[in-house]
mmCIF file of C-alpha atoms (C1' of nucleotides) in Angstrom:
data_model
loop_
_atom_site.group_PDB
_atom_site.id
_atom_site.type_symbol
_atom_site.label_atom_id
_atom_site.label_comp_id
_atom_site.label_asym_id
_atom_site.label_seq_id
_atom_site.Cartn_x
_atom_site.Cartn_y
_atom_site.Cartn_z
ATOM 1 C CA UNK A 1 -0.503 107.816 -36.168
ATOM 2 C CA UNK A 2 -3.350 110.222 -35.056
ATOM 3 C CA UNK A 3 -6.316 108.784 -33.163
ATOM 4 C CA UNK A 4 -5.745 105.192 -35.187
ATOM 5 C CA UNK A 5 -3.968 103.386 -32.258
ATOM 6 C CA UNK A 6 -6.907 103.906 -29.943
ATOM 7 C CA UNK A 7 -10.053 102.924 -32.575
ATOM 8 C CA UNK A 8 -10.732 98.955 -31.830
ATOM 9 C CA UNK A 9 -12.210 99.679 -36.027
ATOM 10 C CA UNK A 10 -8.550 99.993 -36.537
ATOM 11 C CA UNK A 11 -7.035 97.298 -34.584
ATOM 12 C CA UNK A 12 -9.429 94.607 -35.729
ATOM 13 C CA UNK A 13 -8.532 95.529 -38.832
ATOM 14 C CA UNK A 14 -4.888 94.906 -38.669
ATOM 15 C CA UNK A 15 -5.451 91.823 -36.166
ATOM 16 C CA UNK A 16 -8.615 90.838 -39.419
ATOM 17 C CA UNK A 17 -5.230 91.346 -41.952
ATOM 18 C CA UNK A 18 -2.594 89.490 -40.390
ATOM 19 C CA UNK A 19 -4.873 86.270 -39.643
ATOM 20 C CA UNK A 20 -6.137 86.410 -42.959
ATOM 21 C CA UNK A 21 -2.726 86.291 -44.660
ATOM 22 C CA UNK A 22 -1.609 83.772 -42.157
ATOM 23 C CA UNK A 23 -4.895 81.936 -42.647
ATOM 24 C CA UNK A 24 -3.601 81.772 -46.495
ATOM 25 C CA UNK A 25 -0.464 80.906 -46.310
ATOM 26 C CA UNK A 26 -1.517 77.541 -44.112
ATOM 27 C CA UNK A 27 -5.131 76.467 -44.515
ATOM 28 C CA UNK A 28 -5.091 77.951 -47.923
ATOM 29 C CA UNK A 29 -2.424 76.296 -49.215
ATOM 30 C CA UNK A 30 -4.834 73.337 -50.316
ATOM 31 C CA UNK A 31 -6.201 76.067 -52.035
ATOM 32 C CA UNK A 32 -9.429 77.027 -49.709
ATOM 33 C CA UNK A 33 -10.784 80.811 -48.587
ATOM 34 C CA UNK A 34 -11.933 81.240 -44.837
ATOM 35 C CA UNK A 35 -15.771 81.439 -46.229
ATOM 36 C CA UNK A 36 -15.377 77.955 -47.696
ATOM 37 C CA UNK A 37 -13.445 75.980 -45.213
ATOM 38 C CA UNK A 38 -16.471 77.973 -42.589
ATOM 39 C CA UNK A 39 -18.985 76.062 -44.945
ATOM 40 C CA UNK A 40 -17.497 73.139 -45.164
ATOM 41 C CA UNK A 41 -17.420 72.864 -41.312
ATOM 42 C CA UNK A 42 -21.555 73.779 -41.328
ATOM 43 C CA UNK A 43 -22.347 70.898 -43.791
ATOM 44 C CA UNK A 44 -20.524 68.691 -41.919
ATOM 45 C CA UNK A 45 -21.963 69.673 -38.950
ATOM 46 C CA UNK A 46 -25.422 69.674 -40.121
ATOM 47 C CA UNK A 47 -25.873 67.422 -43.168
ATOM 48 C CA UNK A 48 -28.538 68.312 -45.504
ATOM 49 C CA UNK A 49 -28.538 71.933 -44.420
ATOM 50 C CA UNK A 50 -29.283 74.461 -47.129
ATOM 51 C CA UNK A 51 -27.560 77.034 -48.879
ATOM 52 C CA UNK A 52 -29.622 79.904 -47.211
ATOM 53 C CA UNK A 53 -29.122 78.575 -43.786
ATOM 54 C CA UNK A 54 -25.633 78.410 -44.315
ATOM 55 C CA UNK A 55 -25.993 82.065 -45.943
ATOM 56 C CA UNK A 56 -27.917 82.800 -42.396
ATOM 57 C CA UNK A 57 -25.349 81.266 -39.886
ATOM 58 C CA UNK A 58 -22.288 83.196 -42.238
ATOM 59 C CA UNK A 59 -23.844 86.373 -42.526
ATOM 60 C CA UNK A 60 -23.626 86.339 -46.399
ATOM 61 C CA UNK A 61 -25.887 86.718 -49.380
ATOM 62 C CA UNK A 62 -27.830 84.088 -51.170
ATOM 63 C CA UNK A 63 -25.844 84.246 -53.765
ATOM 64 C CA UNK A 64 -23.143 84.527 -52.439
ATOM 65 C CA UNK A 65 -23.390 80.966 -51.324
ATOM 66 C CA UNK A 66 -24.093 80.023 -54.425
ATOM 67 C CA UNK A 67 -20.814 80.855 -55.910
ATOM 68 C CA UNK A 68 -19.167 79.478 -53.005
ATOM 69 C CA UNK A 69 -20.961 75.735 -53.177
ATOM 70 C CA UNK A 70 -20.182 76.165 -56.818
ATOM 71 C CA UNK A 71 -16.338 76.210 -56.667
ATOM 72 C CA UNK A 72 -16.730 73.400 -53.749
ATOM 73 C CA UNK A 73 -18.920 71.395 -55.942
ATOM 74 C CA UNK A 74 -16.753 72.078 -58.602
ATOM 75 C CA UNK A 75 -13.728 70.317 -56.844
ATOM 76 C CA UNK A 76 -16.258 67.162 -55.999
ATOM 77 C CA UNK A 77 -15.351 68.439 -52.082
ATOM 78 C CA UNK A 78 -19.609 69.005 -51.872
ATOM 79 C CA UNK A 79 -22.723 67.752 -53.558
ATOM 80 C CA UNK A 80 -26.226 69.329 -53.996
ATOM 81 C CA UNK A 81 -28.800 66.962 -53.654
ATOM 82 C CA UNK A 82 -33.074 67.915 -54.054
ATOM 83 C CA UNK A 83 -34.414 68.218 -50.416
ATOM 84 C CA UNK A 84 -37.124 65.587 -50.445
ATOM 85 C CA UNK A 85 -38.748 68.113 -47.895
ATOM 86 C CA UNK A 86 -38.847 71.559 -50.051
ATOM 87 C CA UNK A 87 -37.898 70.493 -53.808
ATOM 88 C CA UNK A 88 -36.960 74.537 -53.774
ATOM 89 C CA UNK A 89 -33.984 73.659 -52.169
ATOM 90 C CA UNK A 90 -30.690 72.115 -51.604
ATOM 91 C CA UNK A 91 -29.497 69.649 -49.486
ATOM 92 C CA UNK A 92 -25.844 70.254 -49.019
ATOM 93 C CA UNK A 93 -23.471 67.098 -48.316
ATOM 94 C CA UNK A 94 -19.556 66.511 -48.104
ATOM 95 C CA UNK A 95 -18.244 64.064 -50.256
ATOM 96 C CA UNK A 96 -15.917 61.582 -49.662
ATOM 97 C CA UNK A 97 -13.187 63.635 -50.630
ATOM 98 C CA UNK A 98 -14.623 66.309 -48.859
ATOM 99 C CA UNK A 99 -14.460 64.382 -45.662
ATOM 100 C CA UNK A 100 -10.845 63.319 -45.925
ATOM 101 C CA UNK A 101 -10.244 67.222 -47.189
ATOM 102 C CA UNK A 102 -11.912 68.576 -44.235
ATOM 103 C CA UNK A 103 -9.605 66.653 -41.718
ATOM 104 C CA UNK A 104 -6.851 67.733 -43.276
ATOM 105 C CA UNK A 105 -7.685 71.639 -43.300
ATOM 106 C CA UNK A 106 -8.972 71.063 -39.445
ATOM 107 C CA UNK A 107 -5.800 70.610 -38.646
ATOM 108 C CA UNK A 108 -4.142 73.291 -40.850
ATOM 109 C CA UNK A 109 -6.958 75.553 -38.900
ATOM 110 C CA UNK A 110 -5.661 73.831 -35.494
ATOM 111 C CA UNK A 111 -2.232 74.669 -36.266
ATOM 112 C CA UNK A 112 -2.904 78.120 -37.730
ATOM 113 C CA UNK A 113 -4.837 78.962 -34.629
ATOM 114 C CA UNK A 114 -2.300 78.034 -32.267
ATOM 115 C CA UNK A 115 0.306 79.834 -34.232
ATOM 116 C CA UNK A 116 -1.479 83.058 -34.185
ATOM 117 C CA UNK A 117 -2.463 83.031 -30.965
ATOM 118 C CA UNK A 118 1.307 82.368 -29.602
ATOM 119 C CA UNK A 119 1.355 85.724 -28.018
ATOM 120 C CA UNK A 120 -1.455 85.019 -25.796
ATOM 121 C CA UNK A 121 -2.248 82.807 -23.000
ATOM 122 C CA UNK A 122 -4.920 80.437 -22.651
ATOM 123 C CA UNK A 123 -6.982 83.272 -20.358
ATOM 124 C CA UNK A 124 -6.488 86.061 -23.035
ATOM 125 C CA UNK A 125 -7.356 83.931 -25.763
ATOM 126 C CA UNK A 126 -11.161 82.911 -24.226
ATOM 127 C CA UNK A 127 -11.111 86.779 -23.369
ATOM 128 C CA UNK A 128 -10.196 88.206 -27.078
ATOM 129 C CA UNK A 129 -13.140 86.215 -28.296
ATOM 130 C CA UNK A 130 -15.251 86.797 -25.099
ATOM 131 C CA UNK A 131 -14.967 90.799 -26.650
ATOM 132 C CA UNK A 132 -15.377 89.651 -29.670
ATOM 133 C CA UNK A 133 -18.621 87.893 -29.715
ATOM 134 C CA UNK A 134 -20.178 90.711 -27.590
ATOM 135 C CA UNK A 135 -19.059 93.273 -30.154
ATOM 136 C CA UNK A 136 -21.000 91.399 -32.869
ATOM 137 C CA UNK A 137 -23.782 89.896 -30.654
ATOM 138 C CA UNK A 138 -25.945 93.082 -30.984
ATOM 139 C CA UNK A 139 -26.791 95.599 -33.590
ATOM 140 C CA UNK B 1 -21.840 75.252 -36.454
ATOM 141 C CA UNK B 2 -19.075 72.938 -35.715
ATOM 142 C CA UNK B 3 -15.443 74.501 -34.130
ATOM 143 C CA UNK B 4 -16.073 77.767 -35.544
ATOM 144 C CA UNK B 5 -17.409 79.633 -32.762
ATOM 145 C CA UNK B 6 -13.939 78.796 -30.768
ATOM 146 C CA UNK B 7 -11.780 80.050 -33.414
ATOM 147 C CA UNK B 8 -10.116 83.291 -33.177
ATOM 148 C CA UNK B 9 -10.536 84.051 -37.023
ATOM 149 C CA UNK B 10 -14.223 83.209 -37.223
ATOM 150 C CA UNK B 11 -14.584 85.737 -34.812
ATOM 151 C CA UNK B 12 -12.557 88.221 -35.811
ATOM 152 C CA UNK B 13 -14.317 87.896 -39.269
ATOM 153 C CA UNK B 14 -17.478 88.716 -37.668
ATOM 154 C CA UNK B 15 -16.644 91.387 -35.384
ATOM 155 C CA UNK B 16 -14.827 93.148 -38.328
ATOM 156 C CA UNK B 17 -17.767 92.871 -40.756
ATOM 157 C CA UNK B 18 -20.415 94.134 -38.279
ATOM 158 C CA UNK B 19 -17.768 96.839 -37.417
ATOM 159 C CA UNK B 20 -16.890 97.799 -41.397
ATOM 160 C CA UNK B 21 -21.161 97.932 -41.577
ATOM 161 C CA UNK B 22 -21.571 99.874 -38.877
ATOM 162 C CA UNK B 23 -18.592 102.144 -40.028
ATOM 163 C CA UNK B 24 -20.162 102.707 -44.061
ATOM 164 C CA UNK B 25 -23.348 103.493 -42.107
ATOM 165 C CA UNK B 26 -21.908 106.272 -39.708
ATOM 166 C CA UNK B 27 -18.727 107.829 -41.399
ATOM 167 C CA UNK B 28 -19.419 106.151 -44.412
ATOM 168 C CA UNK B 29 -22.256 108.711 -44.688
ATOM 169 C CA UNK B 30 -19.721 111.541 -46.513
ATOM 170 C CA UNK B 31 -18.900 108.485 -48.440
ATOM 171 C CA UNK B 32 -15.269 107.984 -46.927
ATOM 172 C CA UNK B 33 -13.992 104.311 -46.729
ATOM 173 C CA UNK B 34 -11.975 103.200 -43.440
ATOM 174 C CA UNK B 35 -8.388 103.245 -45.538
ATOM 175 C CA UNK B 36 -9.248 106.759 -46.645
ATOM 176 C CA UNK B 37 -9.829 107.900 -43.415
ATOM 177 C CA UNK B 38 -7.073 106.674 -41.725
ATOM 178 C CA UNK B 39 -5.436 107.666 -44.816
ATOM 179 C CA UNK B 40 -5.858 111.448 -43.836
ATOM 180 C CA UNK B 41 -5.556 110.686 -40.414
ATOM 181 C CA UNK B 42 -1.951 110.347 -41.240
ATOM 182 C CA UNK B 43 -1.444 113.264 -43.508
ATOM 183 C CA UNK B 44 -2.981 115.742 -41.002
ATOM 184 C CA UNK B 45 -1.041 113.814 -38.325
ATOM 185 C CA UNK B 46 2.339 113.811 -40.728
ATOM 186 C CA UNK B 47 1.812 117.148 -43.173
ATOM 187 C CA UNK B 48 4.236 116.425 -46.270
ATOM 188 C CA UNK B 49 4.181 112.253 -45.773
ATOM 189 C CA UNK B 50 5.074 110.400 -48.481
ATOM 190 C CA UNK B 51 2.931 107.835 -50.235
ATOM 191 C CA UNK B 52 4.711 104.788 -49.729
ATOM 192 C CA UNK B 53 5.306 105.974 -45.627
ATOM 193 C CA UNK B 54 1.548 105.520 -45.451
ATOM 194 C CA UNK B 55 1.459 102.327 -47.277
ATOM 195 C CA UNK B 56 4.085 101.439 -44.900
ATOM 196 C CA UNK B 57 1.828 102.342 -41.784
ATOM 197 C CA UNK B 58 -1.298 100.739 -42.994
ATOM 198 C CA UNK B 59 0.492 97.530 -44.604
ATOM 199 C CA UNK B 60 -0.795 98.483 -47.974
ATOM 200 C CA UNK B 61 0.733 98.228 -51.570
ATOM 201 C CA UNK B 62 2.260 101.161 -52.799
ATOM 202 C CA UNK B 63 0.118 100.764 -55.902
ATOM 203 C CA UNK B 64 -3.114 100.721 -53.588
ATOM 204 C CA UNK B 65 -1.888 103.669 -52.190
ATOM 205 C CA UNK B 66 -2.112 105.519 -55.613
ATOM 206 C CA UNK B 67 -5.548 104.499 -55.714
ATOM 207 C CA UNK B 68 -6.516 105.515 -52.357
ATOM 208 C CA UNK B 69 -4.844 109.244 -52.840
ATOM 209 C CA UNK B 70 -5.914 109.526 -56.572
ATOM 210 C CA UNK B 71 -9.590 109.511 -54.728
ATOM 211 C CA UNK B 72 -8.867 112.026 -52.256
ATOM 212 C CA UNK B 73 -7.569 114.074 -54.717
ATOM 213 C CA UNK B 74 -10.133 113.970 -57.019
ATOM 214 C CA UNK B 75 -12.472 114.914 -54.460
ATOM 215 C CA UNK B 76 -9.964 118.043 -53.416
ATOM 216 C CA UNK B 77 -9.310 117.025 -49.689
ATOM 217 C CA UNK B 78 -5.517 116.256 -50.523
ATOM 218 C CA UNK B 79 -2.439 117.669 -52.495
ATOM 219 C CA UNK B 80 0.281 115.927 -53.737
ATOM 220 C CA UNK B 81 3.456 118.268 -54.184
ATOM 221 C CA UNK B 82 6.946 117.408 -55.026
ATOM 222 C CA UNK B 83 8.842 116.810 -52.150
ATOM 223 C CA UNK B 84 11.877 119.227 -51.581
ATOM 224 C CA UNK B 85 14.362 116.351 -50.385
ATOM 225 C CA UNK B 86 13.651 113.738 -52.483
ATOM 226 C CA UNK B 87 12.019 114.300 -56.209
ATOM 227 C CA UNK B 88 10.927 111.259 -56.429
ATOM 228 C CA UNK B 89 8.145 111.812 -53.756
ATOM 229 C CA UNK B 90 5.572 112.785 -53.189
ATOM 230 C CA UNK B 91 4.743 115.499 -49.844
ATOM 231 C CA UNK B 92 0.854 114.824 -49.284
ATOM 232 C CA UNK B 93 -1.022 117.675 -47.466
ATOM 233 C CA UNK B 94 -4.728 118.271 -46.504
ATOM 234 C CA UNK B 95 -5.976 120.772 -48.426
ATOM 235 C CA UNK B 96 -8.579 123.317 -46.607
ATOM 236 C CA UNK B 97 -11.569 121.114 -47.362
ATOM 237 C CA UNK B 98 -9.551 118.460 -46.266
ATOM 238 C CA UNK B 99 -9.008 119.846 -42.759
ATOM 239 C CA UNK B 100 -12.498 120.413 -42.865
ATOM 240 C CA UNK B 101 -14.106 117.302 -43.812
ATOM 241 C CA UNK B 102 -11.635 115.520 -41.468
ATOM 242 C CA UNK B 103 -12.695 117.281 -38.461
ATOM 243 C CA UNK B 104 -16.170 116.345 -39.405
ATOM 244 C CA UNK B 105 -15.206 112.730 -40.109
ATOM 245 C CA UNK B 106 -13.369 112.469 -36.356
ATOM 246 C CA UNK B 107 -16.479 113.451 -34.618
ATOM 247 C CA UNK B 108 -18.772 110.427 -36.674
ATOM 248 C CA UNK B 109 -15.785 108.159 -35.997
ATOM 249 C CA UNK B 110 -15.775 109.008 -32.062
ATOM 250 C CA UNK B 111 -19.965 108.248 -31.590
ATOM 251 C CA UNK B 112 -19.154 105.222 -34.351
ATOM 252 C CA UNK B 113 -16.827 104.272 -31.596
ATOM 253 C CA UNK B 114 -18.997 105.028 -28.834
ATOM 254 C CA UNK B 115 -21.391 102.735 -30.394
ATOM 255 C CA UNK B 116 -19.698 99.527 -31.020
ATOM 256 C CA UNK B 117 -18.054 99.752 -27.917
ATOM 257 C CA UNK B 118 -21.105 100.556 -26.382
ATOM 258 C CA UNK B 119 -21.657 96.762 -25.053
ATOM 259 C CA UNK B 120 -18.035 97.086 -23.459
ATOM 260 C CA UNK B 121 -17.316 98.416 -20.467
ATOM 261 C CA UNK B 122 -14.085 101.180 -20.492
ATOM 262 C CA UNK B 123 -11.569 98.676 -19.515
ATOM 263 C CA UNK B 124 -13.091 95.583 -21.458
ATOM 264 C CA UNK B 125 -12.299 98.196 -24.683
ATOM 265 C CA UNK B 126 -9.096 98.625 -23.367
ATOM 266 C CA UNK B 127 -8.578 94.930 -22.855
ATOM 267 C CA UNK B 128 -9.791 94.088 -26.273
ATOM 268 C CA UNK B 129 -7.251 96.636 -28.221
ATOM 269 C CA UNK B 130 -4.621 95.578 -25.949
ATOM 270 C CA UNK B 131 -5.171 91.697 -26.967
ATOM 271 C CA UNK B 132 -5.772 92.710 -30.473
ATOM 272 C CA UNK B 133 -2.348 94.835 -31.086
ATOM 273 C CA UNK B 134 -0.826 91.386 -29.468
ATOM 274 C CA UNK B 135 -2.024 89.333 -32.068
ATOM 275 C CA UNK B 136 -1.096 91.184 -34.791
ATOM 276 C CA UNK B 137 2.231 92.692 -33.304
ATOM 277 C CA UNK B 138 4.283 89.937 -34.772
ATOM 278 C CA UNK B 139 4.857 87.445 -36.697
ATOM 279 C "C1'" DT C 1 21.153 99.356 -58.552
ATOM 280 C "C1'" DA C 2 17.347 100.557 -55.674
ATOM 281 C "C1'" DT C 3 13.297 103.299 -54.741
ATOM 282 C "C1'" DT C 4 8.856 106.340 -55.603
ATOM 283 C "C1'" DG C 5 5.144 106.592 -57.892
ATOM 284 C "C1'" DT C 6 2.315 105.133 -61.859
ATOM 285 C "C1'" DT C 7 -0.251 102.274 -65.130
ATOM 286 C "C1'" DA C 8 -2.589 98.412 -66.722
ATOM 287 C "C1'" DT C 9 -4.535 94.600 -65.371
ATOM 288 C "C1'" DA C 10 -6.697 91.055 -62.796
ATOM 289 C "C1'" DC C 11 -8.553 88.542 -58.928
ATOM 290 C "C1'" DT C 12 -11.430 87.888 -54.776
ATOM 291 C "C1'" DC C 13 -15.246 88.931 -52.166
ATOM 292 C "C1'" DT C 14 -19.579 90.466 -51.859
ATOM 293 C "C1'" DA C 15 -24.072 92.421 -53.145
ATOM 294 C "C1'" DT C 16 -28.311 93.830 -56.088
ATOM 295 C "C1'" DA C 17 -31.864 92.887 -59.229
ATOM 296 C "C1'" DA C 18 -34.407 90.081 -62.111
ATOM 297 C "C1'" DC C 19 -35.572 85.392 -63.077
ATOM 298 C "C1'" DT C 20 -37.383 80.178 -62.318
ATOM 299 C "C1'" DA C 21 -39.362 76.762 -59.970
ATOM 300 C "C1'" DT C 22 -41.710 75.508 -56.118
ATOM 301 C "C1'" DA C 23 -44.403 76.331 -52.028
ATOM 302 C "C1'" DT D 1 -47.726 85.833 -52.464
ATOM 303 C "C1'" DA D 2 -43.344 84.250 -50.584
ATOM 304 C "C1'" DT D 3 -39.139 81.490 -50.647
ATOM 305 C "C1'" DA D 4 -34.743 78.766 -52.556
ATOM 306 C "C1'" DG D 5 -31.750 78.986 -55.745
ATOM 307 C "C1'" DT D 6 -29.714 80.992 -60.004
ATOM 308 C "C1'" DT D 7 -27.885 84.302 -63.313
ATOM 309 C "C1'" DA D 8 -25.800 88.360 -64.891
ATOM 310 C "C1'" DT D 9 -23.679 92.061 -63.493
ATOM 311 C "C1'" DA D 10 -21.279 95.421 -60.866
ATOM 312 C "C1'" DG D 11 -18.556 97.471 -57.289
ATOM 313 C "C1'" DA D 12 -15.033 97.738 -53.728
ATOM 314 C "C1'" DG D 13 -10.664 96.438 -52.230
ATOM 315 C "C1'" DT D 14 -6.412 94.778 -53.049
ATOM 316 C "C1'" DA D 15 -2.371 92.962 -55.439
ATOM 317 C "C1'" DT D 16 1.247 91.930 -59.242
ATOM 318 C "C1'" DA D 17 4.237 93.228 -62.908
ATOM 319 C "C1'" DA D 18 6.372 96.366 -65.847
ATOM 320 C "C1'" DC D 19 7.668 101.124 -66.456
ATOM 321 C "C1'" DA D 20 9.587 106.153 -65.875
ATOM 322 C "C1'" DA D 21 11.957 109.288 -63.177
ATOM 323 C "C1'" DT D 22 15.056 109.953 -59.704
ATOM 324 C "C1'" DA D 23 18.322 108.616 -56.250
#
DNA sequence: TATTGTTATACTCTATAACTATA
DNA sequence: TATAGTTATAGAGTATAACAATA
């Protein structure tokens, strides 16, 4: 295998593989993506938050989030409403069927998580994302 | 931003984005994507590999595979010949410029690697492979 | 029958640039 | 002049399904 088995560029991206198909084959059975269930945690977290904070907080595009709220709002899961604040913008909100999706996919996401991270112990598993966040927490 | 900080996937998704950035920016400069490189990683590592072996390795499709070598190719870093033993295959080499852009390519990756890792200490990097090739080890 | 590679195709994710309405 | 959202578009990355040649 070369140098691959000592990159961390190369084992994230396995480790960013197998979570993601695993991530499909239980959260996204009710037919949601990582980047959506991520913003329908954020809306319900912060209610009336806007697309570009969410775009902030995700690292993605503008409009990226727009196609994103679009499919949500599409399945009734989210509305847009006119911020009485800044009539620019949106404020985001779950709908009632988002709620009672939401719990459901929480514990998909609870279950997922647990099953993926099997192999480690309680320790290792605050320590993978320990080294995780400091990777990304700069640059 | 709700549970998503403590989830494994969130931040694996982050990590692995700032990582893939950092990579286009560094060895992405001779405009070589992460699967292409370790791509001829294994060819120089395995002279006269077979397509479907690397697909194998890397947990692509074989018919992504096509893609990824039809690029190299083009660009004259890699041969395909027909292997000896079975006619059906294909033996991939590096070709002289391949040998020659890889070397180049090993030396960005290293200071690419030096740099993301740069807010880890020698054994958290070890640490952080060794929990990563864990999670994605099985299952 | 099974496997290697190929083709054609399509889908997801994401971004850029130009636009509008509002600030 | 700057910002929030939108639109149209494009590109990368990946996969599926059907096919030819070979095993």
């Amino acid at each position: 295998m070369g140098m691959l088995p000592g990159l961390i560029g190369f084992n994230l991206r396995c480790a960013h593989l197998a979570l993601f198909q695993h991530f499909s084959a239980t959260v996204g059975q009710e037919d949601i993506t990582a980047p959506q269930f991520g913003t329908l945690l954020l809306i319900e977290a912060n209610p009336g938050i806007s697309q570009s904070a969410i775009a902030g907080a995700l690292r993605f595009d503008r409009s990226t989030l727009v196609q994103i709220i679009d499919r949500l709002e599409g399945r009734d899961l989210v509305v847009r409403q006119v911020s009485p604040k800044d009539r620019r913008s949106h404020a985001l909100r779950l709908t009632e069927s988002g709620f009672a999706l939401l719990e459901q996919l929480k514990e998909l996401a609870i279950s997922h998580e647990d099953d993926v991270a099997g192999a480690l112990s309680t320790d290792e598993r605050d320590q993978l994302i320990d080294l995780l966040k400091k990777l990304y927490s700069r640059g």
